[in-house]
């Protein structure tokens, strides 16, 4: 299916072919960026960035991607500087922004905001994270990173460790993996941080088989990729629950002594203390490379939707 003027609300809006198309366009963007070429895929276009939740990488990489493609960006990055602070409802804000721009990138603390926005907007909507629900552009970056580092996604053994309960990046990554044929996907959930039932059901429907383990040590030697997230503090309705789980796991160099030499660790960032700092400078750490791909992947997506 073509990308022109499409919304991206869930990674499941994309088929395997669509995802592979984005990979191919991302390759092109990576080379064009290297050559420092001036691009005009978005010349004359305006992209709105509506960020109602903190963001560093996602917001600035969307902004950089827009500029690199020759477009312009309107940034609504805070509830305090826009009319939302005066109590304007989000629907009115979106309606107005769709009149001011050619595409809206939206992040919100609430599940379903992006879908809601797509129902009232006259321009395409890209979900940049809606509550604990999904973060499809991060999943594209994650899948592309794995593909570049390993040459494939099919046949790999992938471990996912962290806040399986609330991390939207994990939900989107797992849905995205269901479009491929990994050999095995391990869910490593210390404490009570297991997948929500709704996500589990969806994966079953999608045919992605996952195996749950409590302790990374049981399976570390099998993994080709380990995907880690922080505990999503802001999603815990009960601060005491957060306190109980916040130190539930930590990846140390010592723990990696049984890992495959070419194990790659990914993390959507920001990371807190879940990965020992020493690991940053080892061959295992792929998260800074992964973060650097945010711009070319988002360029590929914007150019496909608007270019
Ligand atoms: C993630 C998010 O916002 O869900 N950040 C990001 O976009 N890279 C992950 C997180 O906040 O832990």
PDB file of N, CA and C in Angstrom, residues 21-35 39 41 144 296 299-300:
ATOM      1  N   UNK A  21       9.978  -1.220   2.940  1.00  0.00           N
ATOM      2  CA  UNK A  21      10.070  -0.038   2.076  1.00  0.00           C
ATOM      3  C   UNK A  21      10.710   1.124   2.851  1.00  0.00           C
ATOM      4  N   UNK A  22      10.281   1.294   4.109  1.00  0.00           N
ATOM      5  CA  UNK A  22      10.879   2.350   4.947  1.00  0.00           C
ATOM      6  C   UNK A  22      12.377   2.063   5.177  1.00  0.00           C
ATOM      7  N   UNK A  23      12.722   0.796   5.355  1.00  0.00           N
ATOM      8  CA  UNK A  23      14.156   0.451   5.508  1.00  0.00           C
ATOM      9  C   UNK A  23      14.939   0.935   4.286  1.00  0.00           C
ATOM     10  N   UNK A  24      14.382   0.652   3.111  1.00  0.00           N
ATOM     11  CA  UNK A  24      15.093   0.992   1.875  1.00  0.00           C
ATOM     12  C   UNK A  24      15.244   2.509   1.750  1.00  0.00           C
ATOM     13  N   UNK A  25      14.160   3.217   2.066  1.00  0.00           N
ATOM     14  CA  UNK A  25      14.245   4.680   1.975  1.00  0.00           C
ATOM     15  C   UNK A  25      15.175   5.240   3.044  1.00  0.00           C
ATOM     16  N   UNK A  26      15.217   4.568   4.190  1.00  0.00           N
ATOM     17  CA  UNK A  26      16.129   5.037   5.246  1.00  0.00           C
ATOM     18  C   UNK A  26      17.582   4.883   4.789  1.00  0.00           C
ATOM     19  N   UNK A  27      17.888   3.759   4.129  1.00  0.00           N
ATOM     20  CA  UNK A  27      19.235   3.593   3.566  1.00  0.00           C
ATOM     21  C   UNK A  27      19.595   4.787   2.689  1.00  0.00           C
ATOM     22  N   UNK A  28      18.640   5.180   1.843  1.00  0.00           N
ATOM     23  CA  UNK A  28      18.902   6.326   0.951  1.00  0.00           C
ATOM     24  C   UNK A  28      19.145   7.596   1.758  1.00  0.00           C
ATOM     25  N   UNK A  29      18.317   7.796   2.787  1.00  0.00           N
ATOM     26  CA  UNK A  29      18.455   9.014   3.599  1.00  0.00           C
ATOM     27  C   UNK A  29      19.808   9.035   4.313  1.00  0.00           C
ATOM     28  N   UNK A  30      20.236   7.859   4.778  1.00  0.00           N
ATOM     29  CA  UNK A  30      21.538   7.793   5.461  1.00  0.00           C
ATOM     30  C   UNK A  30      22.641   8.237   4.495  1.00  0.00           C
ATOM     31  N   UNK A  31      22.596   7.765   3.253  1.00  0.00           N
ATOM     32  CA  UNK A  31      23.659   8.183   2.323  1.00  0.00           C
ATOM     33  C   UNK A  31      23.530   9.645   1.954  1.00  0.00           C
ATOM     34  N   UNK A  32      22.301  10.121   1.757  1.00  0.00           N
ATOM     35  CA  UNK A  32      22.145  11.533   1.412  1.00  0.00           C
ATOM     36  C   UNK A  32      22.647  12.435   2.534  1.00  0.00           C
ATOM     37  N   UNK A  33      22.389  12.012   3.787  1.00  0.00           N
ATOM     38  CA  UNK A  33      22.870  12.805   4.924  1.00  0.00           C
ATOM     39  C   UNK A  33      24.394  12.808   4.956  1.00  0.00           C
ATOM     40  N   UNK A  34      24.993  11.662   4.649  1.00  0.00           N
ATOM     41  CA  UNK A  34      26.458  11.575   4.633  1.00  0.00           C
ATOM     42  C   UNK A  34      27.058  12.508   3.595  1.00  0.00           C
ATOM     43  N   UNK A  35      26.386  12.577   2.471  1.00  0.00           N
ATOM     44  CA  UNK A  35      26.892  13.444   1.387  1.00  0.00           C
ATOM     45  C   UNK A  35      26.549  14.905   1.626  1.00  0.00           C
ATOM     46  N   UNK A  39      18.119  18.566   0.524  1.00  0.00           N
ATOM     47  CA  UNK A  39      16.985  17.817   0.007  1.00  0.00           C
ATOM     48  C   UNK A  39      15.745  18.691  -0.021  1.00  0.00           C
ATOM     49  N   UNK A  41      12.375  17.254  -0.539  1.00  0.00           N
ATOM     50  CA  UNK A  41      11.146  16.444  -0.518  1.00  0.00           C
ATOM     51  C   UNK A  41       9.996  17.168   0.182  1.00  0.00           C
ATOM     52  N   UNK A 144      14.763  -1.216  12.287  1.00  0.00           N
ATOM     53  CA  UNK A 144      15.808  -0.865  11.320  1.00  0.00           C
ATOM     54  C   UNK A 144      17.194  -1.076  11.940  1.00  0.00           C
ATOM     55  N   UNK A 296      17.235   9.768  10.117  1.00  0.00           N
ATOM     56  CA  UNK A 296      16.974   9.203   8.778  1.00  0.00           C
ATOM     57  C   UNK A 296      15.704   8.360   8.695  1.00  0.00           C
ATOM     58  N   UNK A 299      12.962  10.839   8.478  1.00  0.00           N
ATOM     59  CA  UNK A 299      13.015  11.471   7.142  1.00  0.00           C
ATOM     60  C   UNK A 299      12.328  10.548   6.120  1.00  0.00           C
ATOM     61  N   UNK A 300      12.665   9.267   6.189  1.00  0.00           N
ATOM     62  CA  UNK A 300      12.090   8.301   5.239  1.00  0.00           C
ATOM     63  C   UNK A 300      10.570   8.289   5.352  1.00  0.00           C
TER      64      UNK A 300
END
